[in-house]
Coordinates of C-alpha atoms and ligand atoms in Angstrom, one line a residue:
M1 CA 0.0 0.0 0.0
G2 CA 2.7 2.5 1.1
A3 CA 4.5 2.5 -2.3
T4 CA 1.3 3.4 -4.2
R5 CA 0.3 6.1 -1.7
L6 CA -1.0 9.3 -3.3
R7 CA 1.7 11.9 -3.8
L8 CA -0.3 14.4 -1.8
L9 CA 0.2 12.3 1.3
E10 CA 4.0 12.7 1.3
G11 CA 5.2 14.2 4.5
A12 CA 2.0 13.3 6.4
P13 CA 2.6 13.6 10.1
T14 CA 1.2 10.2 10.9
T15 CA 1.5 6.5 10.0
Y16 CA -1.9 5.7 11.4
E17 CA -3.3 3.5 8.7
P18 CA -7.0 4.1 9.3
L19 CA -6.5 7.8 9.1
L20 CA -4.1 7.7 6.1
S21 CA -6.3 5.5 4.1
W22 CA -9.4 7.7 4.7
V23 CA -7.5 10.9 3.9
E24 CA -6.3 9.2 0.7
E25 CA -9.7 8.1 -0.3
V26 CA -11.1 11.6 0.3
A27 CA -8.3 13.2 -1.6
E28 CA -8.8 10.9 -4.6
L29 CA -12.5 11.8 -4.5
T30 CA -12.3 15.5 -4.0
Q31 CA -9.0 16.2 -5.8
P32 CA -7.6 19.1 -3.7
D33 CA -4.4 20.9 -4.9
R34 CA -2.7 20.2 -1.6
I35 CA -3.2 18.7 1.9
H36 CA -2.5 20.6 5.1
W37 CA -2.4 18.6 8.3
V38 CA -3.6 21.0 11.0
D39 CA -1.3 21.1 14.1
G40 CA -3.4 23.6 16.0
S41 CA -0.5 25.9 16.8
E42 CA -0.7 29.6 17.2
A43 CA 1.7 30.1 14.3
E44 CA -0.6 28.1 12.1
Y45 CA -3.6 30.1 13.2
R46 CA -1.7 33.4 12.4
K47 CA -0.8 32.1 9.0
L48 CA -4.3 30.9 8.2
T49 CA -6.0 34.1 9.4
D50 CA -3.5 36.2 7.4
E51 CA -4.4 34.2 4.3
L52 CA -8.1 34.6 5.1
V53 CA -7.6 38.4 5.4
A54 CA -5.8 38.5 2.1
A55 CA -8.6 36.5 0.5
G56 CA -11.2 38.9 1.8
T57 CA -13.0 36.2 3.9
L58 CA -11.9 37.9 7.2
T59 CA -11.6 41.5 8.1
R60 CA -9.1 42.2 10.8
L61 CA -10.6 44.2 13.6
N62 CA -9.0 47.2 15.3
P63 CA -6.5 45.4 17.7
D64 CA -7.0 48.2 20.3
L65 CA -10.7 47.2 20.5
F66 CA -10.6 43.5 19.7
P67 CA -7.1 42.1 19.7
N68 CA -6.4 39.1 17.3
S69 CA -10.0 39.2 16.2
F70 CA -11.7 39.0 12.8
A71 CA -15.1 39.5 11.2
A72 CA -16.4 37.2 8.4
F73 CA -19.4 37.9 6.2
S74 CA -21.1 34.9 4.7
D75 CA -23.0 34.5 1.5
P76 CA -26.5 36.0 2.3
A77 CA -27.9 32.5 1.6
D78 CA -25.6 30.7 4.1
V79 CA -26.5 32.2 7.5
A80 CA -28.0 29.4 9.6
R81 CA -28.4 25.6 10.0
V82 CA -30.5 24.0 7.2
E83 CA -32.8 21.5 8.9
E84 CA -34.6 20.7 5.6
Q85 CA -31.3 19.5 4.2
T86 CA -30.1 17.6 7.3
F87 CA -30.4 13.8 7.1
I88 CA -30.0 10.8 9.4
C89 CA -29.2 7.9 7.1
S90 CA -29.6 4.9 9.3
R91 CA -29.8 1.5 7.7
N92 CA -33.5 1.3 8.5
E93 CA -35.8 4.2 8.0
R94 CA -37.6 3.4 11.2
D95 CA -34.4 4.2 13.2
A96 CA -34.3 7.8 11.9
G97 CA -37.8 8.3 13.3
F98 CA -40.4 10.9 12.3
T99 CA -38.4 13.9 13.4
N100 CA -35.5 13.4 10.9
N101 CA -35.1 13.4 7.1
W102 CA -34.0 10.0 5.9
M103 CA -32.6 8.5 2.7
E104 CA -31.4 5.0 2.1
P105 CA -27.6 5.1 3.0
A106 CA -26.3 3.6 -0.2
E107 CA -28.4 5.9 -2.3
M108 CA -27.2 8.9 -0.2
K109 CA -23.6 7.8 -0.5
T110 CA -23.9 7.7 -4.3
K111 CA -25.4 11.2 -4.3
L112 CA -22.8 12.6 -2.0
K113 CA -19.9 11.0 -3.9
G114 CA -21.2 12.7 -7.0
L115 CA -21.2 16.0 -5.2
F116 CA -17.9 15.6 -3.5
S117 CA -16.2 14.4 -6.7
G118 CA -13.7 17.1 -7.6
S119 CA -15.3 19.4 -5.1
M120 CA -12.0 20.6 -3.6
R121 CA -10.3 21.2 -6.9
G122 CA -8.1 24.3 -6.7
R123 CA -8.3 24.3 -2.9
T124 CA -6.4 23.1 0.1
M125 CA -7.7 20.1 2.0
Y126 CA -7.3 20.6 5.7
V127 CA -7.1 17.6 8.0
I128 CA -8.2 18.6 11.5
P129 CA -7.8 16.0 14.3
F130 CA -10.1 16.9 17.2
V131 CA -11.4 15.5 20.4
M132 CA -14.8 16.4 21.9
G133 CA -14.4 16.5 25.7
H134 CA -11.1 15.9 27.4
L135 CA -8.1 14.4 25.8
D136 CA -7.5 12.5 29.1
A137 CA -11.1 11.4 29.6
E138 CA -11.6 7.7 30.4
D139 CA -13.0 7.2 26.9
P140 CA -12.1 10.2 24.7
K141 CA -14.3 10.8 21.8
F142 CA -12.2 11.6 18.7
G143 CA -13.0 12.9 15.3
V144 CA -11.1 14.1 12.3
E145 CA -12.7 16.8 10.1
I146 CA -11.5 17.1 6.6
S147 CA -12.5 20.5 5.2
D148 CA -11.6 22.8 2.3
S149 CA -12.4 25.9 4.3
A150 CA -9.7 27.7 6.3
Y151 CA -12.5 29.6 8.1
V152 CA -13.6 26.2 9.4
V153 CA -10.1 25.4 10.6
A154 CA -9.8 28.7 12.4
S155 CA -13.2 28.3 14.0
M156 CA -12.6 24.7 15.0
R157 CA -9.5 25.8 16.8
I158 CA -11.7 27.9 19.0
M159 CA -14.5 25.5 19.5
A160 CA -12.7 22.2 20.1
R161 CA -9.4 20.7 21.2
I162 CA -7.6 20.1 17.9
G163 CA -4.1 19.4 16.5
T164 CA -0.9 17.4 17.1
D165 CA -1.6 16.3 20.7
V166 CA -4.9 14.8 19.6
L167 CA -3.4 13.1 16.5
K168 CA -0.7 11.5 18.7
K169 CA -3.3 10.2 21.2
I170 CA -5.4 8.8 18.4
E171 CA -2.3 6.9 17.1
Q172 CA -1.0 5.8 20.4
T173 CA -4.3 4.4 21.6
N174 CA -5.3 3.0 18.2
A175 CA -8.5 4.9 18.6
F176 CA -11.7 5.1 16.6
F177 CA -12.3 8.6 15.2
V178 CA -15.5 9.9 13.6
P179 CA -14.7 10.7 10.0
A180 CA -16.3 14.1 9.4
L181 CA -16.0 15.3 5.8
H182 CA -16.8 18.9 4.9
S183 CA -16.7 20.7 1.6
V184 CA -18.0 24.2 0.7
G185 CA -18.8 22.7 -2.7
A186 CA -17.1 25.4 -4.7
P187 CA -14.1 24.0 -6.7
L188 CA -11.9 26.5 -8.5
E189 CA -11.0 26.1 -12.1
P190 CA -7.4 27.0 -13.0
G191 CA -7.1 30.8 -13.0
Q192 CA -10.6 31.3 -11.5
A193 CA -10.8 33.9 -8.8
D194 CA -12.2 32.9 -5.4
V195 CA -15.0 34.7 -3.6
P196 CA -14.8 35.7 0.0
W197 CA -17.4 33.1 1.2
P198 CA -17.4 30.1 -1.1
C199 CA -20.4 27.9 -0.7
N200 CA -23.0 26.1 -2.9
P201 CA -26.7 26.8 -3.3
E202 CA -27.2 23.0 -2.8
K203 CA -26.5 21.9 0.8
W204 CA -26.5 18.5 2.4
I205 CA -25.7 17.8 6.1
V206 CA -25.7 14.0 6.4
H207 CA -25.1 11.6 9.2
F208 CA -24.5 7.9 8.9
P209 CA -25.3 6.8 12.5
E210 CA -24.2 3.1 12.4
E211 CA -20.9 4.1 10.6
R212 CA -20.6 7.1 12.9
S213 CA -19.7 9.3 10.0
I214 CA -20.6 12.8 8.8
W215 CA -20.7 14.3 5.3
S216 CA -21.4 18.0 5.0
Y217 CA -21.7 19.7 1.7
G218 CA -22.3 23.3 0.4
S219 CA -22.3 25.4 3.6
G220 CA -19.7 27.3 5.6
Y221 CA -22.0 28.2 8.4
G222 CA -21.2 27.1 12.0
G223 CA -23.7 24.4 12.8
N224 CA -23.4 23.0 9.2
A225 CA -19.6 23.2 8.9
L226 CA -18.0 23.0 12.4
L227 CA -18.7 19.3 12.5
G228 CA -17.6 18.7 16.1
K229 CA -20.5 20.7 17.3
K230 CA -24.1 19.9 16.5
C231 CA -23.2 17.1 13.9
Y232 CA -20.9 15.1 16.2
A233 CA -21.4 16.2 19.8
L234 CA -25.2 16.0 19.4
R235 CA -26.4 13.9 16.5
I236 CA -23.7 11.2 16.3
A237 CA -23.0 11.4 20.0
S238 CA -26.6 10.8 20.8
V239 CA -26.4 7.5 19.0
M240 CA -23.1 6.6 20.7
A241 CA -24.8 7.6 24.0
R242 CA -27.8 5.3 23.3
D243 CA -25.5 2.4 22.6
E244 CA -23.1 3.0 25.4
G245 CA -25.5 4.1 28.2
W246 CA -25.1 7.9 28.5
L247 CA -26.7 11.1 27.3
A248 CA -25.7 13.7 24.8
E249 CA -27.8 16.8 25.3
H250 CA -28.4 20.3 24.0
M251 CA -27.8 21.9 27.4
L252 CA -25.8 24.5 29.2
I253 CA -24.3 23.8 32.6
L254 CA -23.7 26.3 35.3
K255 CA -22.3 26.1 38.9
L256 CA -24.4 27.9 41.4
T257 CA -23.0 28.7 44.9
S258 CA -25.5 29.7 47.6
P259 CA -24.7 32.3 50.4
E260 CA -24.1 29.2 52.6
K261 CA -21.4 28.1 50.2
K262 CA -23.3 25.1 49.0
V263 CA -22.7 24.2 45.4
Y264 CA -25.5 23.2 42.9
N265 CA -24.8 22.4 39.3
V266 CA -27.7 23.2 37.0
A267 CA -28.1 21.9 33.4
A268 CA -30.6 23.5 31.1
A269 CA -31.9 22.5 27.7
F270 CA -33.3 25.4 25.5
P271 CA -33.7 25.4 21.7
S272 CA -31.2 27.3 19.6
A273 CA -31.3 31.1 20.3
C274 CA -33.5 30.6 23.4
G275 CA -31.0 31.7 26.1
K276 CA -28.5 29.0 26.8
T277 CA -25.4 31.1 26.4
N278 CA -27.0 33.9 28.4
L279 CA -28.0 31.7 31.3
A280 CA -24.6 30.0 31.4
L281 CA -22.9 33.4 31.8
L282 CA -25.5 34.8 34.1
D283 CA -24.6 37.8 36.3
P284 CA -26.9 37.4 39.4
T285 CA -28.9 40.4 40.5
I286 CA -29.5 38.9 44.0
E287 CA -27.0 39.2 46.8
G288 CA -24.9 36.3 47.9
W289 CA -25.4 33.9 45.0
K290 CA -22.6 33.2 42.7
V291 CA -22.8 31.7 39.2
E292 CA -19.9 30.1 37.3
T293 CA -19.9 28.8 33.8
L294 CA -19.3 25.1 32.9
G295 CA -20.8 25.0 29.4
D296 CA -23.2 27.0 27.2
D297 CA -24.5 24.6 24.5
I298 CA -23.7 20.9 24.8
T299 CA -23.6 18.6 27.8
W300 CA -22.6 15.0 27.9
M301 CA -23.9 13.2 31.0
R302 CA -23.4 9.7 32.5
F303 CA -24.1 8.1 35.9
G304 CA -21.2 8.0 38.3
K305 CA -20.2 5.3 40.8
E306 CA -22.7 6.4 43.4
G307 CA -25.6 6.7 40.9
E308 CA -25.2 10.4 40.6
L309 CA -25.6 12.1 37.2
R310 CA -22.3 13.7 36.1
A311 CA -21.9 16.2 33.3
V312 CA -19.1 17.5 31.1
N313 CA -19.0 20.1 28.4
P314 CA -17.3 18.6 25.3
E315 CA -16.6 22.0 23.7
A316 CA -13.8 24.5 24.1
G317 CA -15.4 27.7 22.8
L318 CA -18.6 29.7 22.6
F319 CA -20.5 30.1 19.4
G320 CA -23.0 32.6 20.7
V321 CA -25.9 34.6 19.2
A322 CA -24.5 38.1 18.9
P323 CA -27.8 40.2 18.8
G324 CA -29.1 40.8 22.3
T325 CA -25.7 40.1 23.9
G326 CA -24.7 43.4 25.5
W327 CA -23.1 45.1 28.4
G328 CA -26.5 45.5 30.1
T329 CA -27.8 41.9 29.5
N330 CA -24.6 39.8 29.5
P331 CA -21.5 41.6 30.7
N332 CA -19.6 38.4 31.3
A333 CA -19.9 37.4 27.6
M334 CA -18.9 41.0 26.6
R335 CA -15.8 40.8 28.8
A336 CA -14.8 37.4 27.3
I337 CA -15.3 38.8 23.8
A338 CA -13.4 42.0 24.5
K339 CA -10.3 39.9 25.3
G340 CA -10.1 39.2 21.6
N341 CA -9.0 36.0 19.9
S342 CA -12.5 35.8 18.4
I343 CA -14.2 35.3 15.0
F344 CA -17.4 37.2 14.4
T345 CA -19.7 36.2 11.6
N346 CA -22.3 38.5 10.0
V347 CA -22.1 41.3 12.6
A348 CA -21.9 44.9 11.6
L349 CA -18.6 46.9 11.6
T350 CA -18.1 50.3 13.3
D351 CA -16.2 53.0 11.7
D352 CA -13.3 52.6 14.1
G353 CA -12.8 48.9 13.1
G354 CA -14.9 47.3 15.9
V355 CA -18.0 45.3 15.7
W356 CA -21.6 46.1 16.7
W357 CA -24.9 44.3 16.7
E358 CA -28.4 45.1 17.9
G359 CA -28.5 45.2 21.7
M360 CA -24.7 45.4 22.2
T361 CA -24.9 48.9 23.6
E362 CA -27.9 51.1 24.5
E363 CA -26.6 53.8 22.2
V364 CA -26.9 53.0 18.6
P365 CA -23.8 54.1 16.5
A366 CA -24.6 56.9 14.1
H367 CA -23.0 55.0 11.2
L368 CA -22.1 51.3 10.6
T369 CA -21.3 49.0 7.8
D370 CA -24.0 46.4 7.9
W371 CA -23.4 42.6 7.6
R372 CA -24.0 42.9 3.8
G373 CA -21.3 45.5 3.5
N374 CA -23.7 48.5 3.0
D375 CA -23.8 51.8 4.8
W376 CA -26.1 51.7 7.7
T377 CA -27.6 54.4 9.9
P378 CA -30.2 54.1 12.7
E379 CA -32.9 55.2 10.3
A380 CA -32.5 52.1 8.3
D381 CA -35.5 49.7 8.4
R382 CA -33.3 46.6 8.5
P383 CA -31.0 45.3 11.3
A384 CA -27.3 46.1 11.0
A385 CA -26.2 42.6 12.1
H386 CA -27.9 39.4 10.9
P387 CA -30.3 38.1 13.6
N388 CA -28.3 34.9 13.7
S389 CA -24.9 36.6 13.6
R390 CA -22.4 35.0 16.0
F391 CA -19.3 35.4 18.1
C392 CA -16.9 32.6 18.3
T393 CA -14.7 32.9 21.4
P394 CA -12.5 30.6 23.5
I395 CA -14.3 29.5 26.6
D396 CA -11.3 30.0 28.9
Q397 CA -11.6 33.8 28.3
I398 CA -14.7 33.7 30.5
D399 CA -13.6 35.2 33.9
M400 CA -16.4 33.3 35.6
L401 CA -15.4 29.9 34.1
A402 CA -15.7 27.2 36.8
P403 CA -12.5 25.3 37.6
E404 CA -14.5 22.1 37.2
Y405 CA -14.7 22.8 33.5
F406 CA -11.3 21.3 33.3
A407 CA -12.2 18.1 35.2
P408 CA -12.5 15.1 32.8
N409 CA -15.2 13.5 35.0
G410 CA -17.3 16.7 35.2
V411 CA -19.7 17.6 37.9
E412 CA -22.8 16.2 39.6
V413 CA -26.0 17.7 38.2
H414 CA -28.5 18.7 40.9
A415 CA -31.2 20.4 38.7
I416 CA -32.3 20.3 35.1
L417 CA -34.3 23.1 33.5
F418 CA -36.2 22.6 30.2
G419 CA -37.2 25.9 28.6
G420 CA -38.6 27.4 25.4
R421 CA -39.7 30.6 23.9
R422 CA -43.5 30.9 24.4
K423 CA -45.5 34.1 24.4
T424 CA -48.3 32.5 26.4
T425 CA -49.3 29.4 28.5
I426 CA -45.9 28.4 30.0
P427 CA -45.3 30.1 33.4
L428 CA -41.9 31.6 34.3
V429 CA -41.0 28.4 36.3
T430 CA -42.8 25.2 37.2
Q431 CA -41.3 22.4 39.3
S432 CA -42.2 19.0 38.1
R433 CA -44.2 16.7 40.4
D434 CA -41.5 14.0 40.2
W435 CA -38.9 12.6 37.8
A436 CA -41.5 11.0 35.4
N437 CA -43.4 14.3 35.2
G438 CA -40.1 16.1 34.6
I439 CA -39.4 13.8 31.6
F440 CA -42.9 14.7 30.4
M441 CA -42.0 18.4 30.6
G442 CA -38.9 17.7 28.5
A443 CA -40.7 15.5 26.0
T444 CA -43.4 18.1 25.4
L445 CA -41.2 21.1 25.4
S446 CA -42.3 23.7 22.8
S447 CA -40.8 26.8 21.4
E448 CA -41.2 29.4 18.7
T449 CA -38.7 28.9 15.9
T450 CA -35.7 31.4 15.7
A451 CA -33.2 32.7 13.2
A452 CA -30.8 29.9 14.2
A453 CA -32.3 27.7 11.5
A454 CA -33.3 28.6 8.0
G455 CA -37.1 29.0 7.6
A456 CA -40.0 30.8 9.2
V457 CA -39.4 32.5 12.6
G458 CA -41.9 32.5 15.4
V459 CA -43.8 29.3 14.7
V460 CA -44.5 27.2 17.8
R461 CA -43.3 23.7 17.5
R462 CA -42.6 20.8 19.9
D463 CA -38.9 20.4 20.6
P464 CA -38.3 17.4 22.8
M465 CA -35.5 18.2 25.3
A466 CA -34.6 21.0 22.9
M467 CA -33.2 18.2 20.7
L468 CA -35.6 18.2 17.8
P469 CA -33.0 19.0 15.2
F470 CA -30.3 17.0 16.9
I471 CA -31.6 13.6 17.9
G472 CA -29.6 11.2 15.7
Y473 CA -32.2 8.4 15.9
D474 CA -35.8 7.7 16.5
A475 CA -37.3 10.3 18.9
G476 CA -39.4 7.7 20.7
D477 CA -36.4 5.5 21.3
Y478 CA -34.6 8.7 22.5
L479 CA -37.3 9.3 25.1
N480 CA -37.2 5.6 26.1
H481 CA -33.5 5.9 26.5
W482 CA -34.0 8.8 29.0
V483 CA -36.5 6.7 30.9
R484 CA -34.5 3.5 31.0
L485 CA -31.2 5.1 31.7
S486 CA -32.4 7.2 34.6
G487 CA -33.8 4.0 36.1
K488 CA -30.1 3.1 36.6
G489 CA -29.4 6.2 38.6
N490 CA -29.6 6.6 42.4
P491 CA -33.3 7.8 42.8
A492 CA -32.3 10.0 45.7
R493 CA -29.7 11.7 43.6
L494 CA -31.6 12.2 40.4
P495 CA -31.7 16.0 39.6
K496 CA -34.9 17.8 40.2
I497 CA -36.6 19.0 37.0
F498 CA -38.1 22.4 36.2
L499 CA -39.9 24.0 33.2
V500 CA -39.0 27.6 32.6
N501 CA -40.1 30.3 30.1
W502 CA -38.2 33.7 30.0
F503 CA -40.3 34.8 27.0
R504 CA -43.9 35.1 28.2
R505 CA -45.6 38.2 27.1
T506 CA -47.9 40.6 28.9
R507 CA -51.2 41.7 27.4
E508 CA -49.4 44.8 26.2
G509 CA -46.9 42.7 24.3
G510 CA -43.7 43.2 26.3
F511 CA -41.8 40.5 28.1
A512 CA -43.5 39.6 31.4
W513 CA -40.2 38.9 33.1
P514 CA -37.0 41.0 32.8
G515 CA -34.9 37.9 32.2
F516 CA -31.1 37.7 32.0
G517 CA -29.5 38.5 35.4
D518 CA -32.9 38.4 37.1
N519 CA -33.2 34.7 36.1
S520 CA -31.0 34.2 39.2
R521 CA -34.2 34.7 41.2
V522 CA -35.6 31.7 39.4
L523 CA -32.5 29.6 40.0
K524 CA -32.6 30.6 43.7
W525 CA -36.3 29.5 44.0
A526 CA -35.5 26.2 42.3
I527 CA -32.7 25.5 44.7
E528 CA -34.8 26.5 47.7
R529 CA -37.5 24.1 46.4
I530 CA -34.9 21.3 46.3
E531 CA -34.0 22.2 49.9
G532 CA -37.6 22.3 50.9
A533 CA -37.4 26.0 51.8
A534 CA -39.5 27.8 49.3
D535 CA -43.3 28.0 49.0
A536 CA -45.2 27.0 45.9
V537 CA -48.7 26.5 44.6
E538 CA -49.6 23.1 43.4
T539 CA -51.3 23.3 40.0
P540 CA -52.3 20.6 37.4
I541 CA -48.9 21.1 35.6
G542 CA -46.7 21.1 38.7
F543 CA -45.6 23.6 41.4
V544 CA -45.4 27.3 40.5
P545 CA -44.0 30.0 42.8
T546 CA -46.2 32.1 45.0
A547 CA -45.3 35.8 44.4
E548 CA -43.8 35.9 47.9
S549 CA -41.7 32.8 47.5
L550 CA -39.5 34.5 44.8
D551 CA -36.7 36.8 45.9
L552 CA -37.9 40.1 44.4
D553 CA -35.5 42.3 46.3
G554 CA -34.4 45.3 44.2
L555 CA -36.7 44.2 41.3
D556 CA -38.7 47.0 39.8
M557 CA -42.0 45.0 39.3
T558 CA -45.4 45.3 41.0
P559 CA -46.9 42.1 42.6
E560 CA -49.4 42.1 39.7
Q561 CA -46.7 42.1 37.2
V562 CA -44.9 39.2 38.9
E563 CA -48.2 37.4 39.1
E564 CA -48.6 37.7 35.3
A565 CA -45.2 36.1 34.8
V566 CA -45.7 33.2 37.2
R567 CA -49.4 32.5 36.8
F568 CA -50.8 29.2 35.8
D569 CA -53.8 29.7 33.4
A570 CA -56.1 26.7 33.3
D571 CA -57.8 27.9 30.1
E572 CA -54.6 28.3 28.2
W573 CA -53.6 24.9 29.4
R574 CA -56.8 23.3 28.2
D575 CA -56.1 24.9 24.8
E576 CA -52.7 23.3 24.9
V577 CA -53.9 19.7 25.4
P578 CA -55.0 19.0 21.7
G579 CA -51.5 20.0 20.6
L580 CA -49.9 17.6 23.2
E581 CA -52.2 14.8 22.0
E582 CA -51.3 15.4 18.4
W583 CA -47.6 15.5 19.3
F584 CA -47.7 12.2 21.1
A585 CA -49.8 10.6 18.3
R586 CA -46.9 11.3 15.9
F587 CA -44.6 8.8 17.8
G588 CA -46.7 5.9 16.8
G589 CA -45.9 3.0 19.1
S590 CA -42.4 4.2 20.2
L591 CA -43.4 6.5 23.0
P592 CA -42.7 5.4 26.6
L593 CA -45.8 4.3 28.4
S594 CA -44.9 6.6 31.4
L595 CA -45.4 9.6 29.1
T596 CA -48.8 8.5 27.9
N597 CA -49.7 8.1 31.5
E598 CA -48.4 11.6 32.3
L599 CA -50.6 13.1 29.6
E600 CA -53.7 11.3 30.9
G601 CA -52.9 12.5 34.4
L602 CA -52.6 16.1 33.2
K603 CA -55.9 15.9 31.4
K604 CA -57.6 14.6 34.5
R605 CA -56.1 17.3 36.7
L606 CA -57.1 20.0 34.2
G607 CA -60.7 18.6 34.3
Ligands
GDP1 P1 -28.7 30.1 22.8 O1 -28.6 30.0 21.3 O2 -29.7 29.1 23.4 O3 -27.4 30.0 23.5 O4 -29.3 31.5 23.2 P2 -28.6 32.9 23.6 O5 -28.3 32.9 25.1 O6 -27.6 33.3 22.7 O7 -29.9 33.9 23.5 C1 -30.6 34.0 22.2 C2 -31.3 35.3 22.2 O8 -32.3 35.3 23.3 C3 -30.5 36.5 22.4 O9 -30.9 37.5 21.5 C4 -30.7 36.9 23.8 O10 -30.5 38.3 24.0 C5 -32.1 36.5 24.1 N1 -32.3 36.1 25.5 C6 -31.5 35.2 26.2 N2 -31.9 35.2 27.5 C7 -33.0 35.9 27.6 C8 -33.9 36.3 28.7 O11 -33.8 35.8 29.8 N3 -34.9 37.1 28.4 C9 -35.1 37.6 27.1 N4 -36.1 38.4 26.9 N5 -34.3 37.4 26.1 C10 -33.2 36.5 26.3
PGA2 P1 -27.3 27.6 19.2 O1 -26.9 26.8 17.8 O2 -28.2 28.7 18.7 O3 -27.9 26.5 20.0 O4 -26.0 28.2 19.8 C1 -25.8 27.0 17.1 C2 -26.0 26.6 15.6 O5 -27.2 26.8 15.2 O6 -25.1 26.3 14.9
MN3 MN1 -25.6 29.6 22.5

């Protein structure tokens, strides 16, 4: 084999046969001009970003404002995840379930091979060894992304642990790695000039769960192209987790310390653009409570030796929604961003070489260059930054990062929040009656769609455990996995489950609850419920706070306004039931019985 090896592989920094032969196979298919093995070094990052600046993909920001930071502007048709073009190609259609697109794997492979054939012509093929989670975890989860985008390489260096150390460990331990293939689908003919954001109108984000492989074509956008994130750490990992007895979830994790110095770790599942990053970096508005960040998007959980649920964050960076992130709402994120070393995508540029987006500062700059490169003034009737514009920032730049982030075995989870974006019906916070009722809250979670995915915004849809676009297998099997796995935990140490909604509206249309830092009041109530210290009203859906049981010290709200945020409305809930029945009917036979029972119980209690 060695003698006939492709010339492009000369000088490869590895002799690991499974990797060499995959890289060779991909190079033969995609026909790049050259192969670059990514070492993850700072020198390499500098060189790549210099090249991206020269190519017009990146704009270097004013280093006095944002050191070592860049802005990228995508093709206007490549700004979000494409759920319609995302596929789970399991061998059997049944195993993809009704929440996923499916195509027969061999047929899909044929289609993809056609698309990838020659797709890297005129470009460099980057080989990016990466690990999700800790390199020294008991069972590290490796991947190798092949991509023809240097923007992807630079972003992956922020979002995951990548490079030489990872490659060495893969070789030394003869490890399995997820082959994750990415092409922007824009080959260059000899002499053809490149565009700043190459991509293809046709996009395919495809997962082969049994093979544990990923093929992504046509997009350069985060969730479609940084394959360690949603594609691996959620879709493929959820399948690994099902087979190996753990959980891969769309959750933030935060560490909460009470005035008595007791520590509680809280995991929370919210759909994309529904507040994970903001809650993870929360700046409490109440005295004596401290929040530290563990993770802002993805949480892997498994039961520990004592039957406690333990969580780790497999990522190394933040890929946060920019609009709405500001000095007023999220100073911790702003401080992390201001340290630099970040890549911004589709934000607006200020005249002094900085970035701006809606909600960053109270004062709106008099002049900006918007994300499309046009002049922008406050009179414009369009936003300056794209609603799904993002900042990509190393997680260790967060001052409030909990030291336990670096612990390979993670932390014990004491509470789980499920939350969505609902104008009505869902109170600010509801404590589940028990674990089964909590799973029901997760299974029936609903939210209005956001700009994080292509398509209409503001449509209410069911989003089980905030995993609707990310479950790599049948949704009913996924809920069964939750039920069965938690049966193996120590019942006394199972986290307590709460349903939250920061987005309820008043009759006048404004937010019923100020949110952001004031969500610490909800966290405090949840912890006090766990400790048996806070009052609540029992309702058909669970326990909601009495107005007096919430710490409202320093909050500028009347008791009536608080009541509007926390109130349980029986009429709204009776209107909700047909939607719940329809949702459960879609699972066919694969829904856990305990959930059907929960719905029956709820209907009875609602009368
Ligand atoms: P993620 O995608 O789940 O991480 O969501 P983010 O934390 O990035 O928030 C998405 C959007 O929701 C941003 O525009 C935030 O400003 C907004 N947001 C986050 N938390 C709150 C909150 O508590 N109340 C309100 N009204 N908006 C919020
Ligand atoms: P998020 O998703 O909004 O949950 O951070 C990131 C993405 O859509 O790629
Ligand atoms: Mn986020």
